[in-house]
Amino acid sequence: MSTLPSTPRSELIARIEDGVRDNGGRGQLLHQAIAQHFGLNPTDMKCVDLARTEPRLTAGRLAEITGMSTSATTAVLDRMERAGFIERVRDPEDRRRVIVVSTGRREQEVAEAFLPLKDAMRALLDSYDDAQLEVLDAFTSRVNQLLREVTREIPGGVPAGGRTSGPAAGRAGRGGAAPAAPGPAPASSPEVPPSGPVTRRRVAS
């Protein structure tokens, strides 16, 4: 005969939901604090993070991914340039184009800012066995996929192609991404720091 679990299933689910929501909020506060340390805002830092997966990112593509307007994207790049993360140069392959190139001067500083959290996260994950890590990996992957799907269904949210519309687009156009709706955030991404310095990459304007 099987034994009853020590905690009812409904209570466990409620606690996990609350934990994921709390994780998202604390992750936002962490990124805000680190961004402010570098004279940026969380949107700027997230744009750097998103750009790492794009092989040749243009300003237009960055606007598409984030749902920001062209003017808001330009403002993000302006702030990153003033903070010493990027510089504008002529494209050697097409002198008519201006591209944005990472200066390489600040990536190590960003990595060092996240290092205490990275070390603590590694120690925490090392406390779980392989089977538990498989469950955690599957859970975080499915949560992130769920959030992408739900976001696409929200009116004014960022669709699969990328741009916002309606009131959200108006808020983005005035200088930043539209604020996220309350609710669970990815269990892995907000609190987990980048694995290392951001890859040096050219960004076409």
Coordinates of N, CA and C in Angstrom, one line a residue:
M1 N 0.9 -1.2 0.0 CA 0.0 0.0 0.0 C 0.9 1.2 0.0
S2 N 0.6 2.2 -0.9 CA 1.4 3.4 -1.0 C 1.1 4.3 0.2
T3 N 2.1 5.1 0.6 CA 1.9 6.0 1.7 C 1.5 7.4 1.1
L4 N 0.7 8.1 1.9 CA 0.3 9.5 1.5 C 1.5 10.4 1.5
P5 N 1.6 11.3 0.6 CA 2.7 12.3 0.6 C 2.6 13.2 1.9
S6 N 3.7 13.7 2.4 CA 3.7 14.5 3.6 C 3.0 15.8 3.4
T7 N 3.1 16.3 2.1 CA 2.4 17.6 1.8 C 1.4 17.3 0.7
P8 N 0.2 17.8 0.8 CA -0.8 17.6 -0.2 C -0.4 18.1 -1.6
R9 N -0.7 17.5 -2.6 CA -0.3 17.9 -4.0 C -0.7 19.3 -4.3
S10 N -1.9 19.7 -3.9 CA -2.4 21.0 -4.2 C -1.6 22.1 -3.5
E11 N -1.1 21.8 -2.3 CA -0.3 22.7 -1.6 C 1.1 22.8 -2.2
L12 N 1.6 21.7 -2.6 CA 2.9 21.7 -3.3 C 2.9 22.6 -4.6
I13 N 1.8 22.4 -5.4 CA 1.7 23.2 -6.6 C 1.6 24.7 -6.3
A14 N 0.8 25.0 -5.3 CA 0.6 26.4 -4.9 C 2.0 27.0 -4.4
R15 N 2.7 26.2 -3.7 CA 4.0 26.7 -3.2 C 5.0 26.9 -4.3
I16 N 5.0 26.0 -5.3 CA 5.9 26.2 -6.5 C 5.5 27.4 -7.3
E17 N 4.2 27.6 -7.5 CA 3.7 28.8 -8.2 C 4.2 30.0 -7.5
D18 N 4.0 30.1 -6.2 CA 4.5 31.3 -5.5 C 6.0 31.4 -5.6
G19 N 6.7 30.3 -5.5 CA 8.2 30.4 -5.6 C 8.7 30.9 -6.9
V20 N 8.0 30.5 -8.0 CA 8.4 30.9 -9.4 C 8.1 32.4 -9.5
R21 N 7.0 32.9 -9.0 CA 6.6 34.3 -9.0 C 7.6 35.1 -8.2
D22 N 8.0 34.6 -7.0 CA 8.9 35.3 -6.2 C 10.3 35.4 -6.9
N23 N 10.7 34.3 -7.5 CA 12.0 34.2 -8.2 C 12.0 35.3 -9.3
G24 N 10.9 35.4 -10.1 CA 10.9 36.4 -11.1 C 11.1 37.8 -10.6
G25 N 10.4 38.2 -9.5 CA 10.5 39.5 -8.9 C 11.9 39.8 -8.4
R26 N 12.4 38.8 -7.7 CA 13.8 39.0 -7.1 C 14.8 39.1 -8.3
G27 N 14.6 38.3 -9.3 CA 15.5 38.4 -10.5 C 15.5 39.8 -11.1
Q28 N 14.3 40.4 -11.2 CA 14.2 41.7 -11.8 C 14.9 42.8 -10.9
L29 N 14.8 42.6 -9.6 CA 15.5 43.5 -8.7 C 17.0 43.4 -8.8
L30 N 17.4 42.2 -8.9 CA 18.9 41.9 -9.1 C 19.4 42.6 -10.4
H31 N 18.7 42.3 -11.5 CA 19.1 42.9 -12.8 C 19.1 44.4 -12.7
Q32 N 18.1 45.0 -12.0 CA 18.0 46.4 -11.9 C 19.2 47.0 -11.2
A33 N 19.5 46.4 -10.1 CA 20.7 46.8 -9.3 C 22.0 46.8 -10.1
I34 N 22.2 45.7 -10.8 CA 23.4 45.6 -11.6 C 23.4 46.5 -12.7
A35 N 22.3 46.7 -13.4 CA 22.2 47.6 -14.5 C 22.5 49.0 -14.1
Q36 N 21.9 49.5 -12.9 CA 22.2 50.8 -12.4 C 23.6 51.0 -12.0
H37 N 24.3 49.9 -11.6 CA 25.7 50.0 -11.3 C 26.5 50.4 -12.5
F38 N 26.0 50.0 -13.7 CA 26.7 50.3 -15.0 C 26.1 51.6 -15.7
G39 N 25.2 52.2 -15.0 CA 24.6 53.4 -15.6 C 23.6 53.1 -16.7
L40 N 23.0 51.9 -16.6 CA 22.1 51.4 -17.6 C 20.8 51.1 -16.9
N41 N 19.8 50.5 -17.6 CA 18.6 50.1 -17.0 C 18.4 48.6 -17.4
P42 N 17.4 47.9 -16.7 CA 17.3 46.5 -17.0 C 17.0 46.1 -18.5
T43 N 16.3 47.0 -19.2 CA 16.0 46.8 -20.6 C 17.3 46.8 -21.4
D44 N 18.2 47.7 -21.1 CA 19.5 47.7 -21.8 C 20.3 46.4 -21.6
M45 N 20.3 46.0 -20.3 CA 21.1 44.8 -20.0 C 20.4 43.5 -20.7
K46 N 19.1 43.5 -20.7 CA 18.4 42.4 -21.4 C 18.7 42.4 -22.9
C47 N 18.8 43.6 -23.5 CA 19.1 43.6 -24.9 C 20.5 43.0 -25.2
V48 N 21.4 43.3 -24.3 CA 22.8 42.7 -24.5 C 22.6 41.1 -24.4
D49 N 21.8 40.7 -23.4 CA 21.7 39.2 -23.2 C 21.0 38.6 -24.4
L50 N 19.9 39.2 -24.9 CA 19.2 38.7 -26.1 C 20.1 38.7 -27.3
A51 N 20.9 39.7 -27.5 CA 21.8 39.8 -28.7 C 22.8 38.6 -28.8
R52 N 23.1 38.0 -27.7 CA 24.1 36.9 -27.8 C 23.7 35.7 -28.7
T53 N 22.4 35.6 -28.9 CA 21.9 34.4 -29.7 C 21.8 34.8 -31.2
E54 N 22.0 36.0 -31.5 CA 21.8 36.5 -32.9 C 23.1 36.5 -33.6
P55 N 23.3 35.8 -34.8 CA 24.6 35.8 -35.5 C 25.0 37.2 -36.0
R56 N 24.1 38.0 -36.6 CA 24.4 39.3 -37.1 C 23.2 40.2 -36.8
L57 N 23.1 40.7 -35.6 CA 22.0 41.5 -35.1 C 21.9 42.9 -35.7
T58 N 20.8 43.3 -36.3 CA 20.6 44.6 -36.7 C 19.7 45.3 -35.7
A59 N 19.7 46.7 -35.7 CA 18.8 47.4 -34.8 C 17.4 47.1 -35.0
G60 N 17.0 46.8 -36.3 CA 15.7 46.5 -36.6 C 15.3 45.1 -36.0
R61 N 16.2 44.2 -36.1 CA 16.0 42.9 -35.5 C 15.9 42.9 -34.0
L62 N 16.7 43.8 -33.4 CA 16.6 44.0 -31.9 C 15.3 44.5 -31.5
A63 N 14.8 45.5 -32.3 CA 13.5 46.0 -32.0 C 12.4 45.0 -32.2
E64 N 12.6 44.1 -33.2 CA 11.6 43.0 -33.4 C 11.6 42.0 -32.2
I65 N 12.7 41.7 -31.7 CA 12.8 40.7 -30.6 C 12.2 41.3 -29.4
T66 N 12.5 42.5 -29.0 CA 12.1 43.1 -27.8 C 10.8 43.7 -27.8
G67 N 10.2 44.0 -29.0 CA 9.0 44.7 -29.1 C 9.1 46.2 -29.0
M68 N 10.3 46.8 -28.9 CA 10.5 48.2 -28.8 C 10.4 48.9 -30.2
S69 N 10.1 50.1 -30.2 CA 10.1 50.9 -31.4 C 11.5 51.2 -31.9
T70 N 11.7 51.6 -33.1 CA 13.0 52.0 -33.6 C 13.7 53.0 -32.8
S71 N 12.9 54.1 -32.4 CA 13.5 55.1 -31.6 C 13.9 54.7 -30.2
A72 N 13.2 53.8 -29.6 CA 13.5 53.2 -28.3 C 14.8 52.4 -28.4
T73 N 14.9 51.6 -29.5 CA 16.1 50.8 -29.7 C 17.3 51.7 -29.9
T74 N 17.2 52.7 -30.6 CA 18.3 53.7 -30.8 C 18.7 54.3 -29.4
A75 N 17.7 54.6 -28.6 CA 18.0 55.1 -27.3 C 18.8 54.1 -26.4
V76 N 18.4 52.8 -26.5 CA 19.2 51.8 -25.8 C 20.6 51.8 -26.3
L77 N 20.8 51.8 -27.6 CA 22.2 51.7 -28.1 C 23.0 53.0 -27.7
D78 N 22.3 54.1 -27.7 CA 22.9 55.4 -27.2 C 23.4 55.3 -25.8
R79 N 22.6 54.7 -24.9 CA 23.0 54.6 -23.5 C 24.2 53.6 -23.4
M80 N 24.1 52.5 -24.2 CA 25.2 51.5 -24.1 C 26.5 52.1 -24.6
E81 N 26.4 53.0 -25.6 CA 27.6 53.6 -26.1 C 28.2 54.6 -25.1
R82 N 27.3 55.4 -24.4 CA 27.8 56.3 -23.4 C 28.5 55.6 -22.2
A83 N 27.9 54.4 -21.9 CA 28.5 53.6 -20.8 C 29.7 52.8 -21.2
G84 N 30.1 52.9 -22.5 CA 31.4 52.2 -22.9 C 31.2 50.8 -23.3
F85 N 30.0 50.3 -23.6 CA 29.8 48.9 -24.0 C 30.0 48.8 -25.5
I86 N 29.6 49.8 -26.3 CA 29.7 49.7 -27.8 C 30.2 51.0 -28.3
E87 N 30.6 50.9 -29.6 CA 31.0 52.1 -30.4 C 30.4 52.0 -31.8
R88 N 30.2 53.1 -32.4 CA 29.6 53.2 -33.8 C 30.8 53.4 -34.8
V89 N 30.9 52.5 -35.8 CA 31.9 52.6 -36.8 C 31.3 52.3 -38.2
R90 N 32.0 52.7 -39.2 CA 31.5 52.4 -40.5 C 31.7 50.9 -40.9
D91 N 30.7 50.4 -41.6 CA 30.9 49.0 -42.0 C 31.9 48.9 -43.0
P92 N 33.0 48.1 -42.8 CA 34.1 48.0 -43.8 C 33.6 47.4 -45.1
E93 N 32.5 46.7 -45.1 CA 32.0 46.0 -46.3 C 31.0 46.9 -47.0
D94 N 30.5 48.0 -46.4 CA 29.5 48.9 -47.0 C 29.6 50.2 -46.2
R95 N 30.4 51.1 -46.7 CA 30.7 52.4 -46.0 C 29.5 53.2 -45.8
R96 N 28.4 52.9 -46.5 CA 27.2 53.7 -46.3 C 26.5 53.3 -45.0
R97 N 26.8 52.2 -44.4 CA 26.2 51.7 -43.2 C 27.0 52.0 -42.0
V98 N 26.4 52.3 -40.9 CA 27.0 52.4 -39.6 C 26.7 51.2 -38.8
I99 N 27.7 50.5 -38.2 CA 27.5 49.4 -37.4 C 28.0 49.7 -36.0
V100 N 27.4 48.9 -35.1 CA 27.8 49.1 -33.7 C 28.6 47.9 -33.2
V101 N 29.8 48.2 -32.7 CA 30.7 47.1 -32.3 C 31.0 47.1 -30.8
S102 N 31.0 46.0 -30.2 CA 31.3 45.9 -28.8 C 32.7 46.4 -28.6
T103 N 32.9 47.2 -27.6 CA 34.3 47.7 -27.2 C 35.1 46.6 -26.5
G104 N 34.4 45.7 -25.9 CA 35.1 44.6 -25.2 C 35.7 45.1 -23.8
R105 N 35.4 46.4 -23.4 CA 35.9 46.9 -22.2 C 35.1 46.6 -21.0
R106 N 33.8 46.3 -21.1 CA 32.9 46.2 -19.9 C 32.4 44.8 -19.7
E107 N 32.6 43.9 -20.6 CA 32.1 42.5 -20.4 C 32.6 41.8 -19.2
Q108 N 33.9 42.0 -18.9 CA 34.5 41.3 -17.8 C 34.0 41.9 -16.5
E109 N 33.7 43.2 -16.5 CA 33.1 43.8 -15.3 C 31.7 43.3 -15.1
V110 N 30.9 43.1 -16.1 CA 29.6 42.5 -16.0 C 29.7 41.1 -15.4
A111 N 30.6 40.3 -16.0 CA 30.8 38.9 -15.5 C 31.2 38.9 -14.0
E112 N 32.0 39.8 -13.6 CA 32.4 39.9 -12.2 C 31.3 40.3 -11.3
A113 N 30.4 41.2 -11.8 CA 29.2 41.6 -11.0 C 28.3 40.4 -10.7
F114 N 28.2 39.5 -11.7 CA 27.3 38.3 -11.5 C 28.0 37.1 -10.9
L115 N 29.4 37.2 -10.7 CA 30.1 36.1 -10.2 C 29.7 35.5 -8.9
P116 N 29.4 36.4 -7.8 CA 28.9 35.8 -6.6 C 27.7 35.0 -6.7
L117 N 26.7 35.5 -7.5 CA 25.5 34.7 -7.8 C 25.8 33.4 -8.6
K118 N 26.6 33.5 -9.5 CA 27.0 32.3 -10.3 C 27.6 31.2 -9.5
D119 N 28.5 31.6 -8.6 CA 29.1 30.6 -7.7 C 28.1 30.0 -6.7
A120 N 27.2 30.9 -6.2 CA 26.2 30.4 -5.3 C 25.2 29.4 -6.0
M121 N 24.9 29.8 -7.2 CA 24.0 28.9 -8.0 C 24.6 27.6 -8.3
R122 N 25.9 27.6 -8.6 CA 26.6 26.3 -8.9 C 26.6 25.5 -7.7
A123 N 26.9 26.1 -6.5 CA 26.9 25.3 -5.3 C 25.6 24.7 -5.0
L124 N 24.5 25.5 -5.2 CA 23.2 25.0 -5.0 C 22.8 23.9 -5.9
L125 N 23.1 24.0 -7.2 CA 22.8 22.9 -8.1 C 23.6 21.7 -7.8
D126 N 24.8 21.8 -7.4 CA 25.7 20.7 -7.0 C 25.1 19.9 -5.8
S127 N 24.2 20.5 -5.1 CA 23.6 19.8 -4.0 C 22.5 18.8 -4.4
Y128 N 22.1 18.8 -5.7 CA 21.1 17.9 -6.2 C 21.7 16.8 -6.9
D129 N 21.1 15.6 -6.9 CA 21.7 14.5 -7.7 C 21.2 14.6 -9.1
D130 N 21.7 13.7 -10.0 CA 21.5 13.8 -11.4 C 20.0 13.7 -11.8
A131 N 19.3 12.8 -11.1 CA 17.9 12.7 -11.4 C 17.1 13.9 -11.0
Q132 N 17.5 14.6 -9.9 CA 16.8 15.8 -9.5 C 17.1 16.9 -10.5
L133 N 18.4 17.0 -11.0 CA 18.7 18.0 -12.0 C 18.0 17.8 -13.3
E134 N 17.7 16.6 -13.7 CA 16.9 16.3 -14.9 C 15.5 16.9 -14.8
V135 N 15.0 16.7 -13.6 CA 13.6 17.3 -13.3 C 13.6 18.8 -13.4
L136 N 14.6 19.4 -12.7 CA 14.8 20.9 -12.7 C 15.0 21.4 -14.1
D137 N 15.8 20.7 -14.9 CA 16.1 21.2 -16.3 C 14.8 21.1 -17.1
A138 N 14.0 20.0 -17.0 CA 12.8 19.9 -17.7 C 11.8 20.9 -17.3
F139 N 11.7 21.2 -16.0 CA 10.7 22.1 -15.5 C 11.0 23.5 -16.0
T140 N 12.3 24.0 -15.9 CA 12.6 25.3 -16.3 C 12.4 25.5 -17.8
S141 N 12.8 24.5 -18.6 CA 12.6 24.6 -20.0 C 11.1 24.7 -20.4
R142 N 10.3 23.9 -19.7 CA 8.8 23.9 -20.0 C 8.2 25.2 -19.6
V143 N 8.6 25.8 -18.4 CA 8.1 27.0 -18.0 C 8.4 28.1 -18.9
N144 N 9.7 28.2 -19.4 CA 10.1 29.2 -20.3 C 9.3 29.1 -21.7
Q145 N 9.1 27.9 -22.1 CA 8.3 27.7 -23.4 C 6.9 28.2 -23.1
L146 N 6.3 27.8 -22.0 CA 5.0 28.2 -21.7 C 4.8 29.8 -21.6
L147 N 5.8 30.4 -21.1 CA 5.8 31.9 -21.0 C 5.8 32.5 -22.4
R148 N 6.7 31.9 -23.3 CA 6.7 32.5 -24.6 C 5.4 32.3 -25.3
E149 N 4.7 31.2 -25.1 CA 3.4 31.0 -25.8 C 2.4 31.9 -25.2
V150 N 2.3 32.1 -23.9 CA 1.3 32.9 -23.2 C 1.5 34.4 -23.6
T151 N 2.8 34.8 -23.7 CA 3.1 36.2 -24.1 C 2.6 36.5 -25.4
R152 N 2.7 35.5 -26.4 CA 2.2 35.8 -27.7 C 0.7 35.9 -27.8
E153 N 0.0 35.4 -26.8 CA -1.5 35.5 -26.8 C -2.0 36.7 -26.1
I154 N -1.1 37.5 -25.4 CA -1.6 38.7 -24.7 C -1.8 39.8 -25.7
P155 N -2.9 40.5 -25.7 CA -3.1 41.6 -26.7 C -2.1 42.7 -26.4
G156 N -1.4 43.1 -27.4 CA -0.4 44.1 -27.2 C 1.0 43.6 -26.8
G157 N 1.0 42.3 -26.6 CA 2.3 41.6 -26.3 C 3.2 41.5 -27.5
V158 N 4.3 40.8 -27.3 CA 5.2 40.6 -28.4 C 4.9 39.3 -29.2
P159 N 4.4 39.4 -30.4 CA 4.1 38.1 -31.1 C 5.3 37.4 -31.6
A160 N 5.1 36.2 -32.2 CA 6.2 35.4 -32.7 C 7.2 36.2 -33.5
G161 N 6.6 37.1 -34.4 CA 7.5 37.9 -35.3 C 8.2 39.0 -34.5
G162 N 7.7 39.5 -33.5 CA 8.4 40.4 -32.6 C 7.8 41.7 -32.2
R163 N 7.1 42.5 -33.0 CA 6.7 43.8 -32.6 C 5.4 43.9 -31.8
T164 N 5.4 44.8 -30.9 CA 4.2 45.1 -30.1 C 3.2 45.9 -30.9
S165 N 2.0 46.0 -30.5 CA 1.0 46.9 -31.1 C 0.1 47.4 -30.0
G166 N -0.6 48.5 -30.3 CA -1.5 49.1 -29.4 C -0.8 49.8 -28.3
P167 N -1.4 49.9 -27.1 CA -0.8 50.7 -26.0 C 0.6 50.3 -25.6
A168 N 0.9 49.0 -25.7 CA 2.2 48.5 -25.3 C 3.2 49.1 -26.2
A169 N 2.9 49.2 -27.5 CA 3.9 49.7 -28.5 C 4.1 51.2 -28.2
G170 N 3.0 51.9 -27.8 CA 3.2 53.3 -27.4 C 4.2 53.5 -26.3
R171 N 4.0 52.7 -25.2 CA 5.0 52.8 -24.1 C 6.4 52.5 -24.5
A172 N 6.5 51.5 -25.4 CA 7.9 51.1 -25.8 C 8.5 52.3 -26.7
G173 N 7.6 52.9 -27.5 CA 8.1 54.0 -28.3 C 8.6 55.2 -27.6
R174 N 8.2 55.3 -26.3 CA 8.6 56.5 -25.5 C 9.9 56.2 -24.7
G175 N 10.6 55.1 -25.0 CA 11.9 54.9 -24.5 C 12.2 53.6 -23.8
G176 N 11.4 52.6 -23.9 CA 11.7 51.3 -23.3 C 10.7 50.3 -23.6
A177 N 10.9 49.1 -23.2 CA 10.0 48.0 -23.4 C 8.8 48.2 -22.5
A178 N 7.7 47.6 -23.0 CA 6.5 47.7 -22.2 C 6.7 46.9 -20.9
P179 N 6.1 47.3 -19.8 CA 6.3 46.5 -18.6 C 5.7 45.2 -18.6
A180 N 6.3 44.2 -18.0 CA 5.7 42.9 -18.0 C 4.5 42.8 -17.2
A181 N 3.6 41.9 -17.6 CA 2.4 41.7 -16.8 C 2.7 40.9 -15.5
P182 N 2.0 41.1 -14.4 CA 2.3 40.3 -13.2 C 2.0 38.9 -13.4
G183 N 2.8 38.1 -12.7 CA 2.6 36.6 -12.8 C 3.9 35.9 -12.8
P184 N 3.9 34.6 -13.0 CA 5.1 33.8 -12.9 C 6.1 34.3 -13.9
A185 N 7.3 34.3 -13.6 CA 8.4 34.6 -14.5 C 9.2 33.3 -14.7
P186 N 10.1 33.2 -15.7 CA 10.9 32.0 -15.9 C 11.6 31.7 -14.6
A187 N 11.6 30.4 -14.3 CA 12.2 29.9 -13.0 C 13.7 30.0 -13.1
S188 N 14.3 29.9 -14.4 CA 15.7 29.8 -14.5 C 16.3 31.1 -14.9
S189 N 15.8 31.8 -15.9 CA 16.5 32.9 -16.5 C 16.7 34.2 -15.6
P190 N 15.7 34.6 -14.8 CA 15.9 35.9 -14.1 C 17.0 35.8 -13.1
E191 N 17.2 34.7 -12.4 CA 18.1 34.6 -11.3 C 19.5 34.1 -11.7
V192 N 19.6 33.4 -12.9 CA 20.8 32.8 -13.3 C 21.6 33.8 -14.1
P193 N 22.9 34.1 -13.7 CA 23.7 35.1 -14.4 C 24.2 34.5 -15.7
P194 N 24.7 35.4 -16.6 CA 25.3 35.0 -17.8 C 26.5 34.1 -17.5
S195 N 26.8 33.1 -18.4 CA 27.8 32.2 -18.1 C 29.2 32.8 -18.3
G196 N 29.3 33.9 -18.9 CA 30.6 34.5 -19.1 C 30.4 35.8 -19.9
P197 N 31.5 36.5 -20.3 CA 31.4 37.8 -20.9 C 30.6 37.6 -22.2
V198 N 29.9 38.7 -22.5 CA 29.1 38.7 -23.8 C 30.0 38.7 -25.0
T199 N 29.7 37.8 -25.9 CA 30.5 37.7 -27.1 C 30.6 39.0 -27.9
R200 N 31.7 39.3 -28.4 CA 31.9 40.5 -29.2 C 31.1 40.3 -30.5
R201 N 30.3 41.3 -30.8 CA 29.4 41.2 -31.9 C 29.1 42.5 -32.6
R202 N 29.0 42.5 -33.9 CA 28.6 43.7 -34.6 C 27.1 43.8 -34.7
V203 N 26.6 45.1 -34.6 CA 25.2 45.3 -34.7 C 25.0 46.4 -35.7
A204 N 24.3 46.1 -36.8 CA 24.0 47.1 -37.8 C 22.9 48.0 -37.4
S205 N 23.1 49.3 -37.8 CA 22.0 50.2 -37.4 C 20.9 50.3 -38.5

